[in-house]
Amino acid sequence: MPIYKAPVDDTLFLLNDVFHIERYSNLPGFAEASPDLIGAVLGEAAKFCEEVLTPLNRVGDKQGCKRHDDGRVTTPAGFKEAFGQLRDGGWIGISIPEEFGGQGLPSALTQIVNEYMCSANMAFAMYPGLTQGAIAALIVHAAPELKAKYLPKMVAGEWTGTMNLTEPHCGTDLGLLRTKAAKQADGSYRITGTKIFISAGEHDMADNIVHLVLARIEGAPAGTKGISLFVVPKFLVNDDGSLRAHNGVTCGSIEEKMGIHGNATCVMNYDGAQGWLIGEENRGLNAMFVMMNEARLGVGVQGLAQSEVAYQNAALYARERLQGRSLSGVKAPDKPADPIIVHPDVRRTLMTIRAFNEAARALVLWTALRGDVAHRSDDETERQSADDHMGLLTPVIKGVLTDTGFANTVMAQQLYGGHGYIAENGVEQFVRDARIAQIYEGANGIQALDLVGRKLGRDGGRAVMSFFNEVGAYLKDKSGDDRMKPFVAPMTVALGHLQQATMWFMQNAMAKPDNAGAGATDYMHLFGLVALGFMWCRIADAANEKLPSANGSAPRYNAKLVTARFFMERMLPETATRLARIQTGADTTMELPADAF
Ligand SMILES: Cc1cc2nc3c(=O)[nH]c(=O)nc-3n(C[C@H](O)[C@H](O)[C@H](O)COP(=O)(O)OP(=O)(O)OC[C@H]3O[C@@H](n4cnc5c(N)ncnc54)[C@H](O)[C@@H]3O)c2cc1C
């Protein structure tokens, strides 16, 4: 049975020593987040994830969800009780403003807890994760009476949320969507249509399910300009919050799928279901983007989380599995063979995953803290700069963390040899679960296009220039510190590659957009490498500061410095390959006619 231990110490090191969370104490909710409180929250989250959710991960995978003839869906044994514990612990609302029933703590804490939950049980974590996304969209765009009706129950975890975009003929291209909304005399709408692949669309863990649904109001323009967003509850809600009749929305079937079996992926049929407009008519995509951006960061965290749990298990296995002898001489003479951790290729695998995980966690936290600035600061300049950061880094976090996270689960599986292919050992579940994160919430190719096609040029390139300036200034600042030489020199080269790639797009993609399309995925990963490298610089710097007085913790900080060097030596050089690919442009890629494929 796979193990999981939440990386609380690593998280606290990032919060306290790398990002100095105390510097954010001017933001609402941060003063309350004392070191003691953060320690207690993370400790409790770790306990819940390790003791309750981890054992249910395999149960969920084996049992899956079951749809009954009457349309009800039951979740795997133990999920409902675990959700009850999650609700009683108030976990959904820890970062939601107090006026809506939350605790108002930094949203960085929610990202941390979500990482732990996704490592422990990704299929389970999607139920509260989607609820948090729906809450965010309602807070920003819903009318006060809708907020009052839905938010308190959702924040308390009594009701859950979903996002309904996809239709059979309409995935990436939302302009194609056909679900209709007919306006009623009382101001509500009747929603009719079919949505597919709706995560957590129907289940037995909450009293009500609040669907956020994209639909086209009768007579609205075709394409994305005619899409509106509606809140459509499973059970209609009285003014006092009590529930009345079942609305006209039912689960038609659930998908048999590769992974995340514990999460119900539903076909949802809307047959004149009563819904209420969120935000303005025909501005539904704008409103849904609040949820989509939240979800994209959340999905990036899923990639990291699967990579982390796969690493932990592979590392344990590599220390125990005895095969062969070390190239540099026997290491375990009392045993019939050495543990496979002695082999350099096994080490290379583990170091590659670890060097990603620790920097990816930092990248998520850095961005979550910037998210808190964007949403909570009273300084407009600070808010704008943090918002730029979020816009730029969201597709990078979604695309890079899930592509690499999946690749890492495969690498971890490889360390088990044939045993990794056998279900009983649990590691193949991580591979299957991690795979979806590359696909949903905008497939990763679309994330890359979002980065290159929309985010780079936005506001005259303000966000990307600010990122370059921040990283460049940091490297310059640290260039006189001998301890930082192994990090500053390679990062300066890598940043140069990213700047050259950006320049290349500016010169070659305006007139020929296929050049941007063909290079977008390489660019996203080049960006990711630089962002992760920057995180390693900051981690190494903090480790250097801690070491002189570290005493018993010195091995931990030394390990950080070794892992940082590994990243610089073995992983960051890939920026050169990515740049070279981008600079070849689209000609060869586009040369063959479509019927040659
Ligand atoms: C398990 C699961 C859970 C899901 N949960 C939800 C949910 O809760 N709510 C919801 O609304 N949806 C959900 N989805 C749907 C998911 O978000 C979509 O599958 C995804 O957005 C891609 O749409 P599609 O499958 O129609 O692929 P398509 O849009 O048909 O894309 C196919 C391929 O073509 C590429 N492509 C498409 N257009 C372009 C372009 N313009 N440029 C370059 N490449 C392009 C894509 O990157 C992709 O690789 C879920 C899907 C699954 C499998």
Short mmCIF file of N, CA, C and O and ligand atoms in Angstrom, two decimals, residues 126 130 162-174 195-200 255 257 259-260 263 265 288 436 439-446 449, ligand 1:
data_model
loop_
_atom_site.label_atom_id
_atom_site.label_comp_id
_atom_site.label_asym_id
_atom_site.label_seq_id
_atom_site.Cartn_x
_atom_site.Cartn_y
_atom_site.Cartn_z
N MET A 126 -10.94 16.70 -5.72
CA MET A 126 -11.62 17.48 -6.76
C MET A 126 -12.99 17.98 -6.30
O MET A 126 -13.45 19.02 -6.77
N LEU A 130 -13.39 21.94 -6.80
CA LEU A 130 -14.35 22.58 -7.71
C LEU A 130 -15.29 23.51 -6.96
O LEU A 130 -15.70 24.55 -7.46
N THR A 162 -19.86 22.82 -9.21
CA THR A 162 -19.29 22.22 -10.43
C THR A 162 -19.12 23.31 -11.48
O THR A 162 -19.66 24.40 -11.36
N MET A 163 -18.36 22.97 -12.52
CA MET A 163 -18.28 23.86 -13.68
C MET A 163 -18.72 23.10 -14.93
O MET A 163 -18.26 22.00 -15.19
N ASN A 164 -19.66 23.71 -15.66
CA ASN A 164 -20.25 23.04 -16.83
C ASN A 164 -19.96 23.83 -18.09
O ASN A 164 -20.69 24.76 -18.43
N LEU A 165 -18.89 23.43 -18.78
CA LEU A 165 -18.57 24.08 -20.04
C LEU A 165 -18.78 23.11 -21.21
O LEU A 165 -19.44 23.41 -22.18
N THR A 166 -18.20 21.90 -21.06
CA THR A 166 -18.02 21.01 -22.19
C THR A 166 -19.33 20.38 -22.67
O THR A 166 -20.18 20.00 -21.86
N GLU A 167 -19.47 20.30 -24.00
CA GLU A 167 -20.60 19.62 -24.64
C GLU A 167 -20.00 18.64 -25.64
O GLU A 167 -18.81 18.74 -25.98
N PRO A 168 -20.79 17.69 -26.14
CA PRO A 168 -20.19 16.66 -26.99
C PRO A 168 -19.38 17.21 -28.18
O PRO A 168 -18.31 16.72 -28.49
N HIS A 169 -19.90 18.26 -28.81
CA HIS A 169 -19.24 18.81 -30.00
C HIS A 169 -18.39 20.03 -29.65
O HIS A 169 -17.88 20.71 -30.53
N CYS A 170 -18.26 20.36 -28.39
CA CYS A 170 -17.72 21.66 -27.98
C CYS A 170 -16.80 21.48 -26.77
O CYS A 170 -17.26 21.28 -25.65
N GLY A 171 -15.50 21.47 -27.04
CA GLY A 171 -14.52 21.32 -25.96
C GLY A 171 -13.71 22.59 -25.83
O GLY A 171 -14.13 23.56 -25.19
N THR A 172 -12.55 22.61 -26.50
CA THR A 172 -11.70 23.79 -26.46
C THR A 172 -12.42 25.01 -27.02
O THR A 172 -12.31 26.11 -26.49
N ASP A 173 -13.16 24.79 -28.10
CA ASP A 173 -13.80 25.90 -28.81
C ASP A 173 -15.18 26.17 -28.23
O ASP A 173 -16.20 25.71 -28.74
N LEU A 174 -15.20 26.97 -27.17
CA LEU A 174 -16.46 27.18 -26.45
C LEU A 174 -17.48 27.97 -27.27
O LEU A 174 -18.67 27.95 -26.98
N LYS A 195 -24.44 18.64 -21.10
CA LYS A 195 -23.03 18.88 -20.79
C LYS A 195 -22.38 17.53 -20.53
O LYS A 195 -22.99 16.65 -19.91
N ILE A 196 -21.15 17.38 -20.99
CA ILE A 196 -20.47 16.10 -20.74
C ILE A 196 -19.20 16.33 -19.92
O ILE A 196 -18.71 17.46 -19.82
N PHE A 197 -18.69 15.23 -19.38
CA PHE A 197 -17.43 15.23 -18.61
C PHE A 197 -17.50 16.16 -17.40
O PHE A 197 -16.51 16.83 -17.08
N ILE A 198 -18.64 16.26 -16.75
CA ILE A 198 -18.74 17.21 -15.64
C ILE A 198 -18.28 16.55 -14.34
O ILE A 198 -18.95 15.66 -13.80
N SER A 199 -17.14 17.00 -13.87
CA SER A 199 -16.55 16.44 -12.65
C SER A 199 -17.43 16.76 -11.45
O SER A 199 -17.86 17.91 -11.29
N ALA A 200 -17.66 15.75 -10.63
CA ALA A 200 -18.46 15.92 -9.40
C ALA A 200 -19.88 16.37 -9.69
O ALA A 200 -20.55 16.96 -8.86
N GLU A 255 -18.83 8.42 -16.76
CA GLU A 255 -17.83 7.87 -17.67
C GLU A 255 -17.00 6.78 -16.99
O GLU A 255 -16.64 6.90 -15.82
N LYS A 257 -13.35 5.58 -16.95
CA LYS A 257 -12.19 6.33 -17.42
C LYS A 257 -10.87 5.77 -16.90
O LYS A 257 -10.86 4.88 -16.05
N GLY A 259 -8.39 7.08 -15.03
CA GLY A 259 -7.97 7.32 -13.65
C GLY A 259 -9.04 8.11 -12.90
O GLY A 259 -10.20 8.16 -13.33
N ILE A 260 -8.62 8.72 -11.80
CA ILE A 260 -9.52 9.44 -10.87
C ILE A 260 -10.91 8.78 -10.79
O ILE A 260 -11.93 9.44 -10.93
N ASN A 263 -13.79 10.08 -8.60
CA ASN A 263 -14.53 11.29 -8.93
C ASN A 263 -15.53 10.99 -10.04
O ASN A 263 -15.17 10.42 -11.06
N THR A 265 -17.45 11.55 -13.14
CA THR A 265 -17.40 12.38 -14.35
C THR A 265 -18.72 12.16 -15.09
O THR A 265 -18.96 11.09 -15.64
N MET A 288 -16.86 33.12 -16.03
CA MET A 288 -16.36 31.76 -15.83
C MET A 288 -14.84 31.74 -15.71
O MET A 288 -14.27 30.83 -15.11
N ILE A 436 -4.85 12.95 -16.45
CA ILE A 436 -5.97 13.84 -16.82
C ILE A 436 -5.60 15.31 -16.65
O ILE A 436 -6.10 16.18 -17.36
N ILE A 439 -4.88 17.25 -19.57
CA ILE A 439 -5.94 17.34 -20.58
C ILE A 439 -7.02 18.35 -20.20
O ILE A 439 -7.38 19.23 -20.98
N TYR A 440 -7.56 18.19 -18.97
CA TYR A 440 -8.72 19.05 -18.68
C TYR A 440 -8.30 20.45 -18.24
O TYR A 440 -7.12 20.74 -18.10
N GLU A 441 -9.30 21.29 -18.11
CA GLU A 441 -9.07 22.70 -17.76
C GLU A 441 -8.24 23.41 -18.83
O GLU A 441 -7.40 24.23 -18.54
N GLY A 442 -8.51 23.05 -20.09
CA GLY A 442 -7.72 23.58 -21.21
C GLY A 442 -6.52 22.68 -21.39
O GLY A 442 -5.60 22.67 -20.55
N ALA A 443 -6.54 21.86 -22.47
CA ALA A 443 -5.42 20.94 -22.72
C ALA A 443 -4.12 21.75 -22.76
O ALA A 443 -4.14 22.95 -23.04
N ASN A 444 -3.00 21.09 -22.48
CA ASN A 444 -1.76 21.86 -22.29
C ASN A 444 -1.30 22.62 -23.53
O ASN A 444 -0.65 23.66 -23.42
N GLY A 445 -1.63 22.10 -24.71
CA GLY A 445 -1.32 22.86 -25.93
C GLY A 445 -2.02 24.21 -25.92
O GLY A 445 -1.49 25.22 -26.41
N ILE A 446 -3.20 24.23 -25.33
CA ILE A 446 -3.98 25.47 -25.27
C ILE A 446 -3.38 26.42 -24.22
O ILE A 446 -3.37 27.64 -24.39
N LEU A 449 -0.58 28.11 -25.94
CA LEU A 449 -1.05 29.16 -26.85
C LEU A 449 -1.53 30.39 -26.07
O LEU A 449 -1.35 31.52 -26.52
C1 LIG B 1 -12.09 13.29 -16.52
C2 LIG B 1 -12.50 14.58 -17.11
C3 LIG B 1 -13.06 15.55 -16.32
C4 LIG B 1 -13.48 16.75 -16.88
N1 LIG B 1 -14.11 17.69 -16.09
C5 LIG B 1 -14.73 18.74 -16.68
C6 LIG B 1 -15.59 19.61 -15.93
O1 LIG B 1 -15.73 19.46 -14.72
N2 LIG B 1 -16.24 20.59 -16.59
C7 LIG B 1 -16.12 20.79 -17.93
O2 LIG B 1 -16.74 21.69 -18.47
N3 LIG B 1 -15.29 20.00 -18.67
C8 LIG B 1 -14.61 18.99 -18.08
N4 LIG B 1 -13.81 18.16 -18.83
C9 LIG B 1 -13.63 18.45 -20.23
C10 LIG B 1 -12.22 18.95 -20.55
O3 LIG B 1 -12.01 20.21 -20.01
C11 LIG B 1 -12.06 18.89 -22.07
O4 LIG B 1 -11.94 17.52 -22.41
C12 LIG B 1 -10.88 19.67 -22.56
O5 LIG B 1 -11.07 21.03 -22.35
C13 LIG B 1 -10.59 19.45 -24.05
O6 LIG B 1 -11.76 19.48 -24.84
P1 LIG B 1 -12.06 18.25 -25.81
O7 LIG B 1 -11.95 17.01 -25.01
O8 LIG B 1 -13.33 18.49 -26.52
O9 LIG B 1 -10.87 18.27 -26.84
P2 LIG B 1 -10.79 19.14 -28.20
O10 LIG B 1 -11.18 20.55 -27.93
O11 LIG B 1 -11.49 18.42 -29.28
O12 LIG B 1 -9.23 19.12 -28.46
C14 LIG B 1 -8.55 17.97 -28.98
C15 LIG B 1 -7.08 18.30 -29.12
O13 LIG B 1 -6.89 19.35 -30.06
C16 LIG B 1 -6.16 20.41 -29.51
N5 LIG B 1 -6.72 21.69 -29.96
C17 LIG B 1 -8.01 22.04 -30.01
N6 LIG B 1 -8.14 23.29 -30.48
C18 LIG B 1 -6.91 23.74 -30.72
C19 LIG B 1 -6.37 24.99 -31.19
N7 LIG B 1 -7.15 26.02 -31.48
N8 LIG B 1 -5.04 25.09 -31.29
C20 LIG B 1 -4.23 24.06 -30.97
N9 LIG B 1 -4.67 22.87 -30.51
C21 LIG B 1 -5.99 22.72 -30.39
C22 LIG B 1 -6.31 20.28 -27.99
O14 LIG B 1 -5.19 20.79 -27.30
C23 LIG B 1 -6.44 18.77 -27.82
O15 LIG B 1 -5.17 18.21 -27.67
C24 LIG B 1 -13.32 16.98 -18.27
C25 LIG B 1 -12.74 16.00 -19.07
C26 LIG B 1 -12.35 14.80 -18.52
C27 LIG B 1 -11.78 13.75 -19.42
#
